[in-house]
CSV table of C-alpha atoms in Angstrom, one decimal:
chain,number,residue,atom,x,y,z
G,1,MET,CA,-21.3,45.1,-46.1
G,2,PHE,CA,-18.4,44.8,-48.5
G,3,LEU,CA,-17.0,48.1,-47.2
G,4,ARG,CA,-17.6,47.0,-43.6
G,5,MET,CA,-15.5,43.9,-44.2
G,6,GLY,CA,-12.6,45.8,-45.8
G,7,TYR,CA,-9.4,44.0,-46.6
G,8,ARG,CA,-9.4,41.9,-43.4
G,9,GLY,CA,-12.6,40.3,-44.7
G,10,MET,CA,-11.0,39.1,-47.9
G,11,SER,CA,-9.1,35.8,-48.4
G,12,SER,CA,-5.3,36.0,-48.4
G,13,ASP,CA,-3.4,34.4,-51.2
G,14,GLU,CA,0.1,33.6,-52.4
G,15,SER,CA,1.4,33.2,-56.0
G,16,ASP,CA,2.8,29.9,-57.2
G,17,SER,CA,6.4,29.6,-58.2
G,18,GLU,CA,5.7,30.6,-61.8
G,19,GLY,CA,3.4,33.5,-60.8
G,20,ASN,CA,0.6,32.3,-63.0
G,21,ARG,CA,-2.0,31.5,-60.3
G,22,PHE,CA,-2.8,32.2,-56.7
G,23,LYS,CA,-3.3,29.7,-53.9
G,24,VAL,CA,-6.2,31.2,-51.9
G,25,HIS,CA,-6.3,30.8,-48.1
G,26,LEU,CA,-9.9,31.1,-47.1
G,27,CYS,CA,-10.8,32.9,-43.9
G,28,PRO,CA,-11.6,30.2,-41.3
G,29,TRP,CA,-13.8,32.7,-39.4
G,30,ARG,CA,-16.0,33.5,-42.5
G,31,HIS,CA,-19.4,31.8,-43.0
G,32,PRO,CA,-19.6,29.9,-46.3
G,33,ASN,CA,-22.5,32.1,-47.4
G,34,VAL,CA,-20.2,35.1,-47.2
G,35,THR,CA,-17.6,33.4,-49.2
G,36,GLN,CA,-20.1,32.5,-52.0
G,37,TRP,CA,-21.4,36.1,-51.9
G,38,LEU,CA,-17.8,37.4,-52.3
G,39,HIS,CA,-17.1,35.0,-55.1
G,40,ALA,CA,-20.1,36.4,-57.0
G,41,ILE,CA,-18.6,39.9,-56.6
G,42,ASP,CA,-15.3,38.7,-57.9
G,43,ALA,CA,-16.9,37.0,-60.9
G,44,LEU,CA,-19.0,40.0,-61.7
G,45,GLY,CA,-15.9,42.2,-61.7
G,46,LEU,CA,-14.1,39.8,-64.0
G,47,ALA,CA,-17.1,39.5,-66.4
G,48,MET,CA,-17.5,43.3,-66.5
G,49,ARG,CA,-13.8,43.7,-67.2
G,50,LYS,CA,-13.9,41.2,-70.0
G,51,ASN,CA,-17.0,42.7,-71.5
G,52,ALA,CA,-15.4,46.1,-71.5
G,53,ASN,CA,-12.3,44.7,-73.1
G,54,LEU,CA,-10.1,46.6,-70.7
G,55,LYS,CA,-6.4,46.3,-71.3
G,56,GLN,CA,-5.2,48.4,-68.3
G,57,GLY,CA,-4.0,46.8,-65.1
G,58,SER,CA,-2.9,43.3,-64.4
G,59,SER,CA,-4.6,40.5,-66.1
G,60,GLN,CA,-6.7,38.3,-63.8
G,61,ARG,CA,-4.8,35.2,-62.6
G,62,GLU,CA,-6.3,31.9,-61.9
G,63,ARG,CA,-7.2,31.4,-58.2
G,64,GLU,CA,-7.5,28.0,-56.6
G,65,PRO,CA,-8.2,26.9,-53.0
G,66,SER,CA,-5.2,26.1,-50.9
G,67,THR,CA,-5.1,23.3,-48.4
G,68,LYS,CA,-3.5,25.8,-46.0
G,69,PRO,CA,-6.2,27.8,-44.0
G,70,GLY,CA,-6.0,31.5,-43.6
G,71,ASP,CA,-4.9,33.1,-40.3
G,72,PRO,CA,-7.7,32.6,-37.7
G,73,THR,CA,-6.6,35.8,-35.9
G,74,ARG,CA,-7.1,37.9,-39.0
G,75,PHE,CA,-10.9,38.6,-38.9
G,76,VAL,CA,-13.3,41.5,-38.8
G,77,ARG,CA,-14.9,42.6,-35.6
G,78,GLY,CA,-18.5,43.6,-35.2
G,79,LEU,CA,-20.1,42.0,-38.2
G,80,PRO,CA,-23.5,40.4,-38.1
G,81,ARG,CA,-23.5,37.0,-36.3
G,82,ASN,CA,-24.4,35.3,-39.6
G,83,SER,CA,-21.1,36.5,-41.1
G,84,TYR,CA,-19.1,34.2,-38.9
G,85,GLU,CA,-18.6,30.4,-39.3
G,86,PRO,CA,-20.6,29.1,-36.3
G,87,THR,CA,-18.0,26.5,-35.2
G,88,TRP,CA,-15.2,29.1,-35.3
G,89,LEU,CA,-17.4,31.7,-33.4
G,90,ASP,CA,-18.3,29.2,-30.7
G,91,ASN,CA,-14.8,28.0,-30.1
G,92,PRO,CA,-13.9,29.1,-26.5
G,93,ASP,CA,-10.3,29.7,-27.6
G,94,HIS,CA,-11.5,32.6,-29.7
G,95,ILE,CA,-13.0,34.5,-26.8
G,96,GLN,CA,-9.6,36.3,-26.5
G,97,PHE,CA,-10.2,37.7,-30.0
G,98,ASP,CA,-13.1,39.9,-28.8
G,99,VAL,CA,-15.2,39.3,-32.0
G,100,ARG,CA,-18.3,41.3,-30.9
G,101,PRO,CA,-20.8,40.0,-33.4
G,102,THR,CA,-24.0,42.0,-33.8
G,103,ASP,CA,-27.5,40.7,-33.7
G,104,GLU,CA,-28.2,42.2,-37.1
G,105,VAL,CA,-28.9,39.6,-39.8
G,106,TYR,CA,-27.5,40.4,-43.2
G,107,ASN,CA,-28.9,38.7,-46.3
G,108,PHE,CA,-25.9,37.5,-48.3
G,109,VAL,CA,-27.8,37.3,-51.6
G,110,HIS,CA,-27.3,39.5,-54.6
G,111,ASP,CA,-30.0,40.9,-56.8
G,112,ARG,CA,-31.3,38.6,-59.5
G,113,GLU,CA,-29.8,40.9,-62.1
G,114,VAL,CA,-26.3,40.1,-60.9
G,115,TYR,CA,-26.8,36.4,-61.4
G,116,SER,CA,-28.5,36.9,-64.7
G,117,TYR,CA,-25.6,38.9,-65.9
G,118,LEU,CA,-23.1,36.3,-64.8
G,119,LEU,CA,-25.1,33.5,-66.4
G,120,ALA,CA,-25.3,35.4,-69.7
G,121,HIS,CA,-21.6,36.0,-69.6
G,122,MET,CA,-20.8,32.4,-68.9
G,123,GLN,CA,-23.0,31.3,-71.8
G,124,ARG,CA,-21.1,33.6,-74.2
G,125,GLN,CA,-17.7,32.0,-73.3
């Protein structure tokens, strides 16, 4: 599912004036369950990077929600219906977007091992 979403399924962000943190513009089309699912993937990547003590690449910057929503026209077509925020999907103004949701139902829940790993990592901090 992550690959199906691609970059258009991810939140956009902008750095603050000091460049120390990002203001995240959440995708208004994305269902909150998808956002939580993606946050777990982000947290897992960060935890694994810290545990491996990697020094390569940019350091992770703090991300905080922005009051400015993301672009409602930047969405992914053809995802399962439960990927979309119902109010956004049912908005008649969005018919022009040609969303084409599928009837497939995707379970936006990770394996228990992912959550166990994250919990153990958080307890070590």
